[in-house]
Amino acid sequence: MANAPVQRMSQLMAKTLRDDPADAEVLSHKLLVRAGYVRRTAAGIWSWLPLGKRVLANVERIVREEMDAIGAQEVSLPALLPREPYEATGRWDEYGQELFRLKDRKGGDYLLGPTHEEIFTLLVKDQASSYKDLPVILYQIQTKFRDEARPRAGILRGREFLMKDSYSFDLDDEGLARSYALHREAYQRVFERLGLDYRICAATAGAMGGSKSEEFLAPAGAGEDTFADCPNCDFAANTEAITYELKPADAEGVAALEEIPTPDTPTIETLAAHLGVPASATLKNLLVKVDGEIVAVGVPGDREVDMGKVEAHFAPAVVELVTAEDFVGRPDLVRGYVGPQGREKLKYIADPRVAPGTAWITGANKEHTHAKNVVAGRDFEVDEYVDVVVVQEGDPCPNCGTGLKLDRAIEIGHIFQLGRKYTDALKLDVLGQNGKPVRVTMGSYGIGVSRAVAAIAEQSADEHGLVWSKEVAPADVHVVAAGKALQTELALDVSEKLRAAGVRVLVDDRAGVSPGVKFTDAELIGVPQILVAGRRSAEGVLELKDRKTGEREELTVDEAIARLTA
């Protein structure tokens, strides 16, 4: 961008707004629209205006430089993809309604790519035949598509978005571990250069599959992910990925199961109040339908079920809560009084806190009746243990036992050791050194490029507007002509001198706009340095303001150029 033409705001295709958009919920959405960086085209679909495109391009450049530095090779694959490879891996169905599906005029099935594991696998299958062709890392920076049910938060959660996705192909698991480590280190450099505060957290693999997965999360109130951080050790994880060991208890001294009358106590709250016990002494049994089959989920009564974890466990099956109609014809299911004991037709999964030997008060499968001294492993069996509770502040760290801290965050990157899920499905082999076929192993690595722009805005903005670092800003300096002819002449003159010195310049030369509006817009737009040609223009003196710190100083033209080119 060195020696790029001076961008005059009198010619800039962007209009700043005084008020927040009516549908804006989060800070980045409000400011990126108000400052003229993006405009909404449709729900979850955004247009990038010139200033926004510059920031987006700078994020792309940083990502590209760090990917190239680890030896990755850039390619460009189509976004319109055939059905068959995704059907072979099962993801045509697993993605569910989030996948944009379409037909061509001949009735052929296609999709708009959400990620490209299948297509990269087929590319390597076509190009690599020998162990000598590997390892290889390929990447692209491309628009992806997901049919979000509720697109929100501006560019944070859209239906189309720009992503860097890369894929490693290795001969063995040791090679995959090296490729994974290379990406992990490259991602740290990317996010440090972007000026983002981030955490590396253990994560679930979801529809991607694989044996190991980590997320890069940027703490922000607008984030949709919740992560847990241990203040005592290095543990950090998305709450969806936190697991606890099953710790059986000794139930030798627990009395036999006893049914007790509990009139009008269909909820945990009413039951605990009626018996004078804490909710933690009760066992909550939530009924869900998994592809139409009713399944019970058991958790302590003082905890909530994390439906996201339940859905992830049963994916790609459809999970939904039962309704009143589901109890019709099921005398074994008494609404508000369901218990795990004595069941025959009901699959039962439970959180590890419902460990063998633990005793509970729970439903007796009869109206207005509960049972006490109900012991897991003695009075009922758990078909499967799954971590399904909502993690709470203060829950013990799985590593050291210290109370966890919770925070909201934006997912800005995700890395996976996929293993051979995709190479098995698509039969990607190369000839090994011994002349026998070797099944290739894969890694998949994503960075949300457009989402990173919003994450930077969320973390760095202040009460006046956006605050960009020099690496990603649309310009190095925002020159403001705060007056009439004399100030405008000086502003344009110094802008050209700065341009000639390799500085990227945005100059506010708009006629008929008051200095106050120009100052407000300069702070809203967020370029790192603001240079004002104002009341001392006749003396050749300018005011330089640091957008982040607010520090100001008066400088001559030569001093200003020297400072901004240092």
Coordinates of C-alpha atoms in Angstrom, one line a residue:
M1 CA 0.0 0.0 0.0
A2 CA 3.1 2.3 0.1
N3 CA 2.7 5.4 -2.2
A4 CA -1.0 4.6 -2.6
P5 CA -3.0 7.7 -3.8
V6 CA -4.3 10.0 -1.1
Q7 CA -7.9 9.0 -0.3
R8 CA -10.1 12.2 -0.2
M9 CA -13.2 11.9 1.9
S10 CA -14.9 14.3 -0.6
Q11 CA -14.7 11.4 -3.1
L12 CA -15.0 8.5 -0.7
M13 CA -17.9 6.1 -1.3
A14 CA -19.0 6.0 2.4
K15 CA -21.3 8.1 4.6
T16 CA -20.9 8.2 8.3
L17 CA -24.1 8.1 10.5
R18 CA -24.8 9.9 13.7
D19 CA -27.2 7.2 15.1
D20 CA -26.8 3.5 15.6
P21 CA -28.7 1.2 13.2
A22 CA -32.1 0.2 14.6
D23 CA -31.3 -3.5 14.3
A24 CA -27.7 -3.3 15.8
E25 CA -27.2 -5.2 19.0
V26 CA -23.4 -5.3 19.5
L27 CA -20.7 -2.6 19.4
S28 CA -18.9 -3.8 16.2
H29 CA -22.2 -3.9 14.3
K30 CA -23.1 -0.3 15.4
L31 CA -19.6 1.2 14.7
L32 CA -18.8 -0.5 11.4
V33 CA -22.1 0.6 9.9
R34 CA -21.9 4.2 11.4
A35 CA -18.3 4.7 10.3
G36 CA -19.1 3.6 6.7
Y37 CA -17.2 0.3 6.6
V38 CA -20.0 -2.1 5.8
R39 CA -23.7 -2.0 4.8
R40 CA -26.4 -4.6 5.1
T41 CA -27.5 -6.2 1.9
A42 CA -29.9 -8.8 3.4
A43 CA -30.1 -10.7 6.7
G44 CA -26.7 -12.1 7.3
I45 CA -25.3 -10.7 4.0
W46 CA -23.0 -7.7 4.0
S47 CA -21.3 -5.4 1.5
W48 CA -17.8 -4.1 2.3
L49 CA -17.3 -0.4 1.4
P50 CA -13.9 1.0 0.6
L51 CA -12.7 1.6 4.1
G52 CA -13.9 -1.7 5.3
K53 CA -12.4 -3.5 2.3
R54 CA -9.0 -2.0 3.2
V55 CA -9.2 -3.3 6.7
L56 CA -10.4 -6.7 5.5
A57 CA -7.5 -6.8 2.9
N58 CA -5.0 -6.0 5.7
V59 CA -6.2 -8.9 7.8
E60 CA -6.0 -11.1 4.7
R61 CA -2.4 -9.9 4.1
I62 CA -1.3 -10.8 7.7
V63 CA -2.9 -14.2 7.5
R64 CA -1.4 -14.9 4.1
E65 CA 2.1 -13.8 5.2
E66 CA 2.0 -16.1 8.2
M67 CA 0.6 -19.1 6.2
D68 CA 3.3 -18.6 3.6
A69 CA 5.9 -18.5 6.4
I70 CA 5.2 -22.1 7.4
G71 CA 5.4 -23.3 3.8
A72 CA 1.7 -23.4 3.0
Q73 CA 0.7 -23.1 -0.6
E74 CA -2.2 -20.9 -1.6
V75 CA -4.9 -22.2 -4.0
S76 CA -8.4 -21.1 -5.0
L77 CA -11.1 -23.7 -5.1
P78 CA -14.7 -23.2 -6.2
A79 CA -17.4 -22.2 -3.7
L80 CA -20.1 -24.1 -5.7
L81 CA -19.5 -27.7 -5.0
P82 CA -21.0 -31.1 -6.1
R83 CA -23.1 -33.2 -3.6
E84 CA -21.2 -36.5 -4.1
P85 CA -18.0 -35.8 -2.0
Y86 CA -20.1 -34.5 0.9
E87 CA -22.4 -37.5 0.7
A88 CA -19.4 -39.8 0.8
T89 CA -18.3 -38.3 4.1
G90 CA -21.8 -38.0 5.5
R91 CA -21.7 -34.3 5.8
W92 CA -24.4 -33.7 3.2
D93 CA -26.8 -34.9 5.9
E94 CA -24.8 -34.0 9.1
Y95 CA -24.8 -30.3 8.3
G96 CA -28.6 -30.3 8.4
Q97 CA -30.3 -27.0 7.6
E98 CA -27.1 -24.9 7.8
L99 CA -26.0 -26.2 4.4
F100 CA -27.0 -24.1 1.4
R101 CA -28.3 -26.7 -1.1
L102 CA -29.3 -26.0 -4.7
K103 CA -30.0 -27.8 -8.0
D104 CA -28.8 -26.9 -11.5
R105 CA -31.1 -26.8 -14.5
K106 CA -30.5 -30.6 -15.1
G107 CA -31.6 -31.5 -11.5
G108 CA -28.0 -32.1 -10.2
D109 CA -27.5 -31.4 -6.5
Y110 CA -24.9 -28.8 -5.4
L111 CA -24.0 -26.9 -2.3
L112 CA -22.3 -23.6 -1.3
G113 CA -19.2 -24.6 0.6
P114 CA -19.2 -24.2 4.4
T115 CA -15.7 -25.8 4.6
H116 CA -13.7 -27.6 2.0
E117 CA -12.2 -30.8 3.6
E118 CA -13.7 -33.0 0.9
I119 CA -12.6 -30.9 -2.1
F120 CA -9.0 -30.5 -0.8
T121 CA -8.8 -34.2 -0.2
L122 CA -9.9 -34.9 -3.8
L123 CA -7.4 -32.3 -5.0
V124 CA -4.5 -34.0 -3.2
K125 CA -5.8 -37.5 -4.4
D126 CA -5.5 -36.2 -7.9
Q127 CA -2.0 -34.6 -7.5
A128 CA -0.2 -36.8 -5.0
S129 CA 0.7 -40.4 -5.7
S130 CA 3.9 -41.0 -3.7
Y131 CA 5.3 -40.5 -0.2
K132 CA 7.6 -38.0 -2.0
D133 CA 4.7 -35.7 -2.6
L134 CA 4.0 -35.3 1.1
P135 CA 3.8 -33.6 3.5
V136 CA 1.9 -30.7 2.0
I137 CA -0.1 -27.8 3.4
L138 CA -2.6 -26.1 1.2
Y139 CA -4.8 -23.1 1.9
Q140 CA -7.2 -20.6 0.5
I141 CA -8.9 -17.4 1.6
Q142 CA -12.5 -17.6 0.3
T143 CA -16.1 -16.8 1.0
K144 CA -18.0 -19.5 2.8
F145 CA -21.7 -20.0 3.3
R146 CA -23.9 -21.2 6.1
D147 CA -27.6 -20.9 6.3
E148 CA -27.8 -19.5 9.8
A149 CA -31.2 -19.7 11.4
R150 CA -30.7 -16.4 13.1
P151 CA -28.0 -14.3 11.5
R152 CA -27.1 -11.5 14.0
A153 CA -24.5 -9.2 15.4
G154 CA -23.5 -7.8 12.0
I155 CA -20.5 -9.5 10.4
L156 CA -20.0 -11.6 13.5
R157 CA -22.6 -14.2 12.5
G158 CA -23.5 -13.9 8.9
R159 CA -24.7 -16.3 6.2
E160 CA -21.7 -15.6 4.1
F161 CA -18.2 -14.8 5.5
L162 CA -14.6 -14.7 4.5
M163 CA -12.5 -17.5 5.9
K164 CA -8.9 -18.8 5.6
D165 CA -9.1 -22.6 5.5
S166 CA -6.0 -24.7 5.3
Y167 CA -5.4 -28.4 5.2
S168 CA -2.4 -30.5 6.0
F169 CA -1.7 -33.9 4.5
D170 CA 0.8 -36.2 6.1
L171 CA 2.0 -39.8 6.0
D172 CA 1.6 -40.5 9.7
D173 CA 0.4 -39.2 13.0
E174 CA 3.8 -37.7 13.9
G175 CA 3.7 -35.7 10.7
L176 CA 0.1 -34.5 11.5
A177 CA 1.3 -33.4 15.0
R178 CA 4.1 -31.3 13.4
S179 CA 1.7 -29.7 10.9
Y180 CA -0.8 -29.0 13.7
A181 CA 2.0 -27.4 15.8
L182 CA 3.1 -25.2 12.8
H183 CA -0.5 -23.9 12.5
R184 CA -0.8 -23.3 16.2
E185 CA 2.3 -21.2 16.3
A186 CA 1.3 -19.3 13.0
Y187 CA -2.1 -18.5 14.5
Q188 CA -0.5 -17.0 17.6
R189 CA 1.6 -14.8 15.4
V190 CA -1.5 -13.8 13.3
F191 CA -3.6 -12.8 16.3
E192 CA -0.7 -11.0 18.0
R193 CA -0.1 -8.9 14.8
L194 CA -3.9 -8.2 14.7
G195 CA -3.6 -6.8 18.2
L196 CA -6.2 -9.3 19.6
D197 CA -6.4 -10.5 23.1
Y198 CA -7.0 -14.2 22.7
R199 CA -7.1 -17.6 24.5
I200 CA -6.3 -21.0 23.2
C201 CA -9.0 -23.3 24.5
A202 CA -9.7 -27.0 24.2
A203 CA -12.8 -27.5 22.0
T204 CA -15.1 -30.1 20.6
A205 CA -14.7 -31.3 17.0
G206 CA -18.4 -31.2 16.1
A207 CA -19.3 -32.1 12.5
M208 CA -15.7 -31.7 11.5
G209 CA -14.6 -34.9 13.4
G210 CA -11.1 -35.7 14.5
S211 CA -9.2 -36.5 17.6
K212 CA -8.0 -33.1 18.8
S213 CA -9.4 -29.7 18.5
E214 CA -8.5 -26.2 19.9
E215 CA -10.2 -22.9 19.5
F216 CA -8.7 -19.4 19.5
L217 CA -11.2 -17.2 21.4
A218 CA -11.2 -13.4 21.7
P219 CA -12.8 -12.4 24.9
A220 CA -15.7 -10.0 24.2
G221 CA -19.1 -9.4 25.6
A222 CA -20.6 -9.9 22.1
G223 CA -19.1 -13.4 21.9
E224 CA -21.4 -16.4 21.4
D225 CA -19.0 -18.9 23.0
T226 CA -18.4 -19.3 26.7
F227 CA -15.0 -20.4 27.8
A228 CA -13.6 -21.4 31.2
D229 CA -10.2 -20.2 32.4
C230 CA -8.4 -21.5 35.5
P231 CA -6.7 -18.8 37.6
N232 CA -4.4 -21.4 39.1
C233 CA -3.1 -23.4 36.1
D234 CA -3.0 -23.2 32.3
F235 CA -6.4 -24.9 31.8
A236 CA -8.7 -23.2 29.3
A237 CA -11.5 -24.7 27.4
N238 CA -14.8 -23.9 25.7
T239 CA -17.4 -24.9 28.2
E240 CA -18.8 -27.4 25.6
A241 CA -15.5 -29.3 25.8
I242 CA -15.1 -29.6 29.5
T243 CA -15.3 -33.1 30.8
Y244 CA -15.1 -34.6 34.3
E245 CA -14.0 -38.0 35.5
L246 CA -16.6 -40.4 36.7
K247 CA -16.0 -40.8 40.5
P248 CA -18.1 -43.6 42.0
A249 CA -19.3 -43.2 45.6
D250 CA -19.7 -45.7 48.4
A251 CA -23.5 -46.4 48.8
E252 CA -23.1 -49.1 51.4
G253 CA -24.8 -47.2 54.2
V254 CA -27.7 -45.8 52.1
A255 CA -31.1 -47.1 53.1
A256 CA -33.4 -48.9 50.7
L257 CA -35.4 -46.9 48.1
E258 CA -38.5 -45.4 49.6
E259 CA -41.5 -43.8 47.9
I260 CA -42.8 -40.6 49.6
P261 CA -46.0 -38.6 48.9
T262 CA -45.2 -35.2 47.4
P263 CA -48.4 -33.6 46.3
D264 CA -48.2 -30.8 43.7
T265 CA -44.4 -30.9 43.3
P266 CA -43.8 -31.3 39.6
T267 CA -40.7 -29.0 39.5
I268 CA -37.4 -29.2 41.3
E269 CA -38.1 -25.9 43.1
T270 CA -41.5 -27.1 44.5
L271 CA -40.0 -30.5 45.5
A272 CA -37.0 -29.0 47.3
A273 CA -39.3 -26.6 49.1
H274 CA -41.8 -29.3 50.1
L275 CA -39.1 -31.6 51.5
G276 CA -36.8 -28.9 52.9
V277 CA -33.8 -30.2 51.0
P278 CA -31.4 -28.4 48.7
A279 CA -32.0 -28.8 45.0
S280 CA -28.6 -30.5 44.7
A281 CA -30.1 -33.5 46.6
T282 CA -32.6 -34.1 43.8
L283 CA -32.2 -35.7 40.4
K284 CA -33.6 -33.9 37.4
N285 CA -34.7 -36.0 34.5
L286 CA -35.1 -34.1 31.3
L287 CA -36.9 -35.8 28.4
V288 CA -35.8 -35.2 24.9
K289 CA -36.6 -36.8 21.5
V290 CA -33.7 -38.1 19.5
D291 CA -34.9 -38.7 15.9
G292 CA -38.3 -39.2 17.5
E293 CA -37.2 -41.6 20.2
I294 CA -37.7 -40.4 23.8
V295 CA -34.5 -40.3 25.8
A296 CA -34.1 -39.2 29.5
V297 CA -31.2 -37.0 30.5
G298 CA -30.2 -37.1 34.2
V299 CA -28.5 -34.2 36.0
P300 CA -28.4 -33.0 39.6
G301 CA -31.4 -30.9 40.4
D302 CA -29.4 -27.7 40.9
R303 CA -27.9 -27.8 37.5
E304 CA -29.2 -27.0 34.0
V305 CA -28.9 -29.3 31.0
D306 CA -26.8 -27.8 28.2
M307 CA -28.8 -28.7 25.1
G308 CA -25.9 -27.8 22.9
K309 CA -23.9 -30.7 24.5
V310 CA -26.9 -33.1 24.2
E311 CA -27.2 -32.2 20.5
A312 CA -23.5 -32.6 19.9
H313 CA -23.5 -36.0 21.5
F314 CA -26.4 -37.3 19.4
A315 CA -25.4 -35.5 16.1
P316 CA -26.3 -35.8 13.3
A317 CA -29.6 -37.0 14.9
V318 CA -32.3 -34.3 15.5
V319 CA -32.8 -33.5 19.2
E320 CA -35.9 -31.7 20.5
L321 CA -37.7 -31.4 23.8
V322 CA -40.8 -33.5 24.4
T323 CA -44.2 -31.9 24.3
A324 CA -47.4 -32.8 26.2
E325 CA -48.5 -34.9 23.2
D326 CA -45.5 -37.2 23.7
F327 CA -46.9 -38.4 27.1
V328 CA -50.1 -39.7 25.5
G329 CA -50.0 -43.5 25.4
R330 CA -47.0 -43.6 27.7
P331 CA -48.2 -44.6 31.2
D332 CA -44.6 -45.2 32.2
L333 CA -43.9 -41.5 31.8
V334 CA -45.6 -39.3 34.4
R335 CA -45.1 -35.7 33.6
G336 CA -43.3 -33.9 36.5
Y337 CA -42.6 -37.2 38.3
V338 CA -40.3 -39.1 36.0
G339 CA -37.6 -41.3 37.6
P340 CA -34.9 -43.5 36.2
Q341 CA -35.7 -46.5 38.3
G342 CA -37.9 -49.3 37.0
R343 CA -37.9 -48.1 33.4
E344 CA -37.8 -50.6 30.5
K345 CA -38.6 -48.6 27.4
L346 CA -36.4 -45.5 28.0
K347 CA -32.8 -44.9 27.2
Y348 CA -31.1 -43.1 30.1
I349 CA -28.0 -40.9 29.8
A350 CA -26.6 -39.0 32.8
D351 CA -24.0 -36.5 33.7
P352 CA -20.9 -37.9 35.5
R353 CA -22.1 -36.2 38.7
V354 CA -24.8 -38.9 38.7
A355 CA -22.0 -41.5 39.4
P356 CA -22.5 -45.0 40.6
G357 CA -23.2 -45.0 44.3
T358 CA -24.7 -41.5 44.5
A359 CA -28.1 -41.3 46.1
W360 CA -30.9 -39.0 45.0
I361 CA -34.5 -37.9 45.5
T362 CA -36.2 -38.3 42.2
G363 CA -39.6 -39.0 40.6
A364 CA -41.3 -42.3 41.4
N365 CA -43.1 -42.5 38.0
K366 CA -46.4 -41.9 39.9
E367 CA -48.5 -38.8 40.2
H368 CA -47.7 -36.7 43.2
T369 CA -45.0 -39.2 44.4
H370 CA -41.2 -39.1 44.6
A371 CA -38.6 -41.6 45.8
K372 CA -35.7 -41.1 48.1
N373 CA -32.5 -43.1 48.6
V374 CA -32.5 -43.8 44.9
V375 CA -28.9 -45.0 44.2
A376 CA -27.3 -45.0 40.8
G377 CA -26.0 -48.4 39.9
R378 CA -28.2 -50.1 42.6
D379 CA -31.7 -48.9 41.8
F380 CA -31.2 -47.8 38.2
E381 CA -28.6 -48.1 35.5
V382 CA -27.1 -45.4 33.3
D383 CA -26.8 -46.4 29.7
E384 CA -24.2 -43.8 29.0
Y385 CA -22.4 -41.0 30.8
V386 CA -22.1 -37.7 29.0
D387 CA -21.0 -34.3 30.3
V388 CA -24.3 -32.4 29.7
V389 CA -24.6 -29.8 32.4
V390 CA -24.2 -26.1 31.9
V391 CA -20.8 -25.2 33.3
Q392 CA -21.0 -22.6 36.1
E393 CA -18.6 -20.1 37.5
G394 CA -16.7 -21.7 40.3
D395 CA -17.0 -25.3 39.0
P396 CA -13.7 -27.1 39.8
C397 CA -10.9 -27.1 37.2
P398 CA -10.6 -30.6 35.8
N399 CA -6.8 -30.3 36.2
C400 CA -6.3 -28.8 39.6
G401 CA -9.7 -28.3 41.3
T402 CA -9.5 -24.5 41.5
G403 CA -12.8 -22.7 40.8
L404 CA -13.1 -21.8 37.1
K405 CA -13.7 -18.3 35.8
L406 CA -16.1 -17.9 32.9
D407 CA -16.1 -15.4 30.1
R408 CA -17.8 -14.7 26.7
A409 CA -15.7 -14.8 23.6
I410 CA -15.7 -14.6 19.8
E411 CA -14.3 -17.7 18.0
I412 CA -11.6 -16.3 15.6
G413 CA -9.8 -19.5 14.8
H414 CA -10.2 -23.3 15.1
I415 CA -7.7 -26.1 14.5
F416 CA -8.4 -29.8 14.1
Q417 CA -6.4 -33.0 13.9
L418 CA -8.8 -34.7 11.6
G419 CA -6.9 -38.0 11.2
R420 CA -8.3 -40.2 8.5
K421 CA -12.0 -39.4 8.5
Y422 CA -12.0 -37.8 5.1
T423 CA -9.1 -39.8 3.6
D424 CA -10.9 -43.0 4.5
A425 CA -14.2 -41.8 3.0
L426 CA -12.6 -40.6 -0.2
K427 CA -9.8 -43.3 -0.3
L428 CA -6.8 -41.0 -0.4
D429 CA -3.7 -43.3 -0.4
V430 CA -0.1 -42.7 -1.7
L431 CA 2.6 -45.3 -2.2
G432 CA 4.9 -45.5 0.8
Q433 CA 8.7 -46.1 0.8
N434 CA 8.0 -49.9 0.8
G435 CA 5.8 -49.6 -2.3
K436 CA 2.6 -50.3 -0.3
P437 CA -0.3 -48.0 -0.1
V438 CA -0.3 -45.6 2.9
R439 CA -3.6 -43.9 4.0
V440 CA -2.9 -40.2 4.4
T441 CA -3.8 -38.3 7.6
M442 CA -5.2 -34.8 7.7
G443 CA -5.5 -31.6 9.7
S444 CA -8.0 -28.8 9.1
Y445 CA -7.4 -25.2 10.2
G446 CA -9.6 -22.1 10.0
I447 CA -9.4 -18.4 10.7
G448 CA -12.5 -16.2 10.4
V449 CA -11.0 -13.3 8.4
S450 CA -14.1 -11.1 8.3
R451 CA -15.0 -12.1 11.8
A452 CA -11.6 -11.0 13.0
V453 CA -12.4 -7.5 11.8
A454 CA -15.4 -7.5 14.1
A455 CA -13.4 -9.0 17.0
I456 CA -10.8 -6.2 16.7
A457 CA -13.6 -3.6 16.7
E458 CA -15.2 -5.2 19.8
Q459 CA -12.0 -5.3 21.8
S460 CA -10.4 -2.0 20.8
A461 CA -13.3 0.5 20.3
D462 CA -13.9 3.2 22.8
E463 CA -16.8 5.6 23.5
H464 CA -15.9 7.7 20.5
G465 CA -15.6 5.0 17.9
L466 CA -13.3 2.5 16.3
V467 CA -9.6 2.3 17.2
W468 CA -7.5 0.4 14.7
S469 CA -3.9 -0.6 15.0
K470 CA -1.5 0.4 12.3
E471 CA -1.3 -3.1 10.8
V472 CA -5.0 -3.3 10.0
A473 CA -6.1 0.4 9.8
P474 CA -7.5 1.6 6.4
A475 CA -4.9 4.4 6.6
D476 CA -1.9 5.4 8.7
V477 CA -3.0 9.0 9.2
H478 CA -6.3 10.8 9.0
V479 CA -5.7 14.4 7.9
V480 CA -8.4 16.9 8.8
A481 CA -8.9 20.3 7.2
A482 CA -10.6 22.1 10.1
G483 CA -11.5 25.3 8.3
K484 CA -11.8 26.9 4.9
A485 CA -9.4 27.5 2.0
L486 CA -6.1 27.9 4.0
Q487 CA -6.6 24.9 6.1
T488 CA -7.7 22.7 3.2
E489 CA -4.7 23.8 1.1
L490 CA -2.3 22.9 3.9
A491 CA -4.1 19.6 4.6
L492 CA -3.8 18.6 0.9
D493 CA -0.2 19.7 0.7
V494 CA 0.9 17.7 3.8
S495 CA -1.2 14.7 2.6
E496 CA 0.8 14.6 -0.7
K497 CA 4.1 14.9 1.1
L498 CA 3.1 12.1 3.4
R499 CA 2.0 10.0 0.5
A500 CA 5.3 10.5 -1.3
A501 CA 7.1 9.3 1.9
G502 CA 5.1 6.1 1.9
V503 CA 2.4 7.0 4.4
R504 CA -1.2 5.8 3.7
V505 CA -3.4 9.0 4.0
L506 CA -7.1 9.6 4.4
V507 CA -7.8 13.4 4.2
D508 CA -11.1 15.0 5.1
D509 CA -11.3 17.8 2.5
R510 CA -15.1 17.9 2.5
A511 CA -16.5 21.4 1.8
G512 CA -19.4 22.7 3.9
V513 CA -18.8 20.3 6.7
S514 CA -18.1 21.8 10.1
P515 CA -14.8 21.1 12.0
G516 CA -16.9 19.5 14.8
V517 CA -18.4 17.0 12.4
K518 CA -15.0 16.2 10.9
F519 CA -13.4 15.7 14.3
T520 CA -16.3 13.4 15.3
D521 CA -15.9 11.4 12.1
A522 CA -12.2 11.1 12.5
E523 CA -12.7 9.5 15.9
L524 CA -15.5 7.3 14.7
I525 CA -13.4 6.0 11.7
G526 CA -10.5 5.2 14.0
V527 CA -7.3 5.7 12.0
P528 CA -4.3 5.5 14.4
Q529 CA -3.1 9.1 14.0
I530 CA -5.2 12.2 13.4
L531 CA -3.4 15.3 11.9
V532 CA -5.3 18.5 12.0
A533 CA -4.8 21.6 9.9
G534 CA -6.5 24.1 12.1
R535 CA -6.2 27.5 13.8
R536 CA -2.3 27.7 13.3
S537 CA -2.3 26.7 9.7
A538 CA -1.1 30.2 8.6
E539 CA 2.1 29.5 10.7
G540 CA 2.5 26.0 9.1
V541 CA 1.7 24.3 12.5
L542 CA -0.4 21.2 12.7
E543 CA -1.9 19.3 15.6
L544 CA -1.1 15.5 15.8
K545 CA -3.5 13.4 18.0
D546 CA -2.9 9.7 18.9
R547 CA -6.4 8.1 18.4
K548 CA -5.8 5.5 21.1
T549 CA -4.2 7.5 23.9
G550 CA -5.7 10.9 23.0
E551 CA -2.3 12.5 23.4
R552 CA -1.9 15.7 21.3
E553 CA 1.1 17.8 20.2
E554 CA 1.7 20.7 17.9
L555 CA 4.2 20.1 15.1
T556 CA 5.5 21.9 12.0
V557 CA 4.9 20.2 8.7
D558 CA 8.4 18.8 8.6
E559 CA 8.2 17.6 12.1
A560 CA 4.8 15.9 11.5
I561 CA 6.2 14.1 8.4
A562 CA 9.3 13.0 10.3
R563 CA 7.1 11.7 13.2
L564 CA 4.7 9.8 10.9
T565 CA 7.4 8.2 8.8
A566 CA 9.7 7.2 11.8

